[in-house]
Short mmCIF file of C-alpha atoms in Angstrom, two decimals:
data_model
loop_
_atom_site.label_atom_id
_atom_site.label_comp_id
_atom_site.label_asym_id
_atom_site.label_seq_id
_atom_site.Cartn_x
_atom_site.Cartn_y
_atom_site.Cartn_z
CA UNK A 1 150.04 186.57 80.67
CA UNK A 2 151.81 184.22 79.09
CA UNK A 3 152.60 180.78 80.59
CA UNK A 4 155.53 178.97 79.20
CA UNK A 5 157.86 176.09 80.18
CA UNK A 6 161.36 176.71 79.95
CA UNK A 7 163.99 173.61 80.14
CA UNK A 8 166.03 174.03 83.13
CA UNK A 9 170.08 174.08 82.26
CA UNK A 10 172.01 173.70 84.50
CA UNK A 11 172.47 176.59 85.54
CA UNK A 12 169.45 176.73 86.58
CA UNK A 13 170.26 173.83 88.92
CA UNK A 14 170.42 176.20 92.15
CA UNK A 15 166.45 177.03 90.98
CA UNK A 16 165.58 173.77 91.02
CA UNK A 17 166.95 172.71 94.51
CA UNK A 18 165.38 176.12 95.48
CA UNK A 19 161.32 175.06 94.03
CA UNK A 20 162.26 170.86 96.04
CA UNK A 21 162.21 171.95 99.13
CA UNK A 22 159.87 174.21 99.17
CA UNK A 23 158.18 171.30 97.30
CA UNK A 24 159.42 168.96 100.55
CA UNK A 25 158.03 171.30 103.04
CA UNK A 26 153.86 171.48 101.68
CA UNK A 27 155.21 167.59 100.83
CA UNK A 28 156.02 167.44 104.48
CA UNK A 29 152.69 167.87 106.19
CA UNK A 30 151.29 164.21 104.28
CA UNK A 31 155.07 162.01 106.06
CA UNK A 32 156.23 162.03 109.57
CA UNK A 33 159.19 161.09 109.33
CA UNK A 34 159.87 164.25 106.91
CA UNK A 35 163.00 165.67 108.49
CA UNK A 36 166.15 168.32 107.63
CA UNK A 37 168.99 167.89 107.00
CA UNK A 38 171.61 169.29 108.87
CA UNK A 39 171.85 172.25 106.68
CA UNK A 40 167.81 172.69 107.51
CA UNK A 41 167.66 171.83 104.28
CA UNK A 42 164.31 168.46 102.91
CA UNK A 43 167.20 167.58 99.84
CA UNK A 44 166.39 165.41 96.47
CA UNK A 45 168.01 162.81 96.65
CA UNK A 46 167.97 162.10 92.07
CA UNK A 47 168.38 165.78 91.07
CA UNK A 48 171.68 165.93 89.93
CA UNK A 49 170.09 162.90 87.81
CA UNK A 50 167.87 165.84 85.43
CA UNK A 51 171.01 166.82 84.23
CA UNK A 52 173.34 163.66 83.62
CA UNK A 53 170.34 160.89 82.57
CA UNK A 54 168.18 161.29 79.07
CA UNK A 55 165.09 159.99 80.87
CA UNK A 56 165.32 163.31 82.98
CA UNK A 57 163.67 166.63 82.35
CA UNK A 58 163.36 168.70 84.27
CA UNK A 59 161.44 172.15 83.42
CA UNK A 60 160.74 175.92 85.06
CA UNK A 61 157.52 177.08 84.68
CA UNK A 62 157.24 180.90 83.51
CA UNK A 63 154.79 183.68 84.24
CA UNK A 64 155.83 186.73 81.74
CA UNK A 65 160.11 185.41 82.05
CA UNK A 66 159.37 185.11 85.86
CA UNK A 67 159.93 181.82 87.87
CA UNK A 68 156.57 180.06 89.13
CA UNK A 69 157.48 176.94 89.85
CA UNK A 70 158.49 173.97 88.00
CA UNK A 71 157.41 170.33 86.46
CA UNK A 72 160.07 167.05 86.97
CA UNK A 73 159.31 164.13 84.74
CA UNK A 74 160.69 161.02 83.71
CA UNK A 75 160.29 159.71 80.53
CA UNK A 76 159.47 156.47 80.15
CA UNK A 77 156.59 153.62 78.46
CA UNK A 78 154.80 154.80 80.75
CA UNK A 79 156.05 158.97 80.87
CA UNK A 80 154.99 160.12 84.48
CA UNK A 81 155.18 163.48 86.39
CA UNK A 82 158.47 162.87 89.46
CA UNK A 83 157.95 166.53 90.82
CA UNK A 84 154.74 169.78 90.10
CA UNK A 85 155.32 172.96 91.94
CA UNK A 86 153.50 176.20 91.21
CA UNK A 87 154.27 179.07 93.71
CA UNK A 88 151.06 179.86 95.23
CA UNK A 89 151.21 183.57 94.45
CA UNK A 90 150.12 181.28 90.91
CA UNK A 91 147.88 179.09 91.94
CA UNK A 92 144.04 179.22 90.87
CA UNK A 93 144.65 181.55 87.54
CA UNK A 94 145.17 178.71 85.30
CA UNK A 95 149.02 178.30 85.63
CA UNK A 96 149.78 174.22 86.83
CA UNK A 97 146.88 173.87 83.94
CA UNK A 98 148.71 175.38 81.48
CA UNK A 99 152.63 173.76 81.82
CA UNK A 100 150.94 170.82 82.32
CA UNK A 101 149.74 170.63 79.07
CA UNK A 102 152.08 172.04 77.30
CA UNK A 103 154.45 168.96 79.15
CA UNK A 104 152.00 166.65 78.38
CA UNK A 105 152.33 167.79 74.66
CA UNK A 106 156.42 167.31 74.75
CA UNK A 107 156.03 163.85 75.60
CA UNK A 108 153.82 161.86 73.17
CA UNK A 109 152.46 158.57 74.62
CA UNK A 110 151.17 156.73 77.61
CA UNK A 111 151.53 158.69 80.73
CA UNK A 112 151.03 158.10 84.70
CA UNK A 113 150.10 161.34 87.15
CA UNK A 114 150.25 159.73 91.05
CA UNK A 115 149.22 161.70 94.11
CA UNK A 116 150.85 160.54 97.49
CA UNK A 117 147.24 159.58 100.55
CA UNK A 118 145.71 162.81 101.55
CA UNK A 119 146.75 165.44 99.05
CA UNK A 120 143.41 165.50 97.90
CA UNK A 121 143.75 168.67 96.79
CA UNK A 122 146.19 167.39 94.21
CA UNK A 123 144.19 165.01 93.40
CA UNK A 124 140.83 167.14 91.93
CA UNK A 125 143.68 169.17 89.98
CA UNK A 126 144.83 167.04 87.88
CA UNK A 127 141.47 165.40 87.94
CA UNK A 128 140.06 168.68 85.80
CA UNK A 129 143.85 169.30 84.33
CA UNK A 130 144.71 165.92 82.88
CA UNK A 131 143.02 166.64 78.66
CA UNK A 132 141.99 163.95 77.44
CA UNK A 133 140.60 160.74 78.92
CA UNK A 134 142.29 158.64 81.90
CA UNK A 135 141.65 155.99 83.86
CA UNK A 136 141.38 156.62 87.86
CA UNK A 137 142.68 154.51 90.23
CA UNK A 138 143.51 154.77 94.40
CA UNK A 139 144.19 152.42 96.80
CA UNK A 140 146.31 152.96 99.88
CA UNK A 141 149.64 154.32 97.83
CA UNK A 142 147.33 157.34 96.48
CA UNK A 143 145.78 157.79 93.28
CA UNK A 144 147.22 157.80 89.88
CA UNK A 145 145.47 158.76 86.75
CA UNK A 146 146.82 156.95 83.53
CA UNK A 147 145.78 158.10 80.03
CA UNK A 148 147.67 157.90 76.50
CA UNK A 149 148.45 161.92 74.41
CA UNK A 150 147.89 161.36 70.91
CA UNK A 151 151.41 162.30 68.97
CA UNK A 152 149.75 165.47 66.89
#
């Protein structure tokens, strides 16, 4: 099984948009106000910015050339994961861990990864998947890990 990130090109935007809908559906269980729009979509207001702002980076996660998910990165101090999705079929087999570690290597430096309150599966995933020591804080806004990826 070959797991890799591929930068999402502008002509991949519809694919990323569809994956964001799956992601929003999964997250809708955590939010009382997660409603569909008049077209039956959750929408993602920042999507276009991933092709117009130099600090935003969209990637598709692929397994043997099949789409297995996506990751959206905001570059900065610290860098952050804006959205991360591995399709259910590819979970619990190392796809997410491999994809996030590839992501971190692309952007050495300070990182922050945040999980919303109640998303205990995501908290457990990130605590296992972050490849370096990290600090971990939790409050009413959720759980956040902070860490530094060295520049190799």
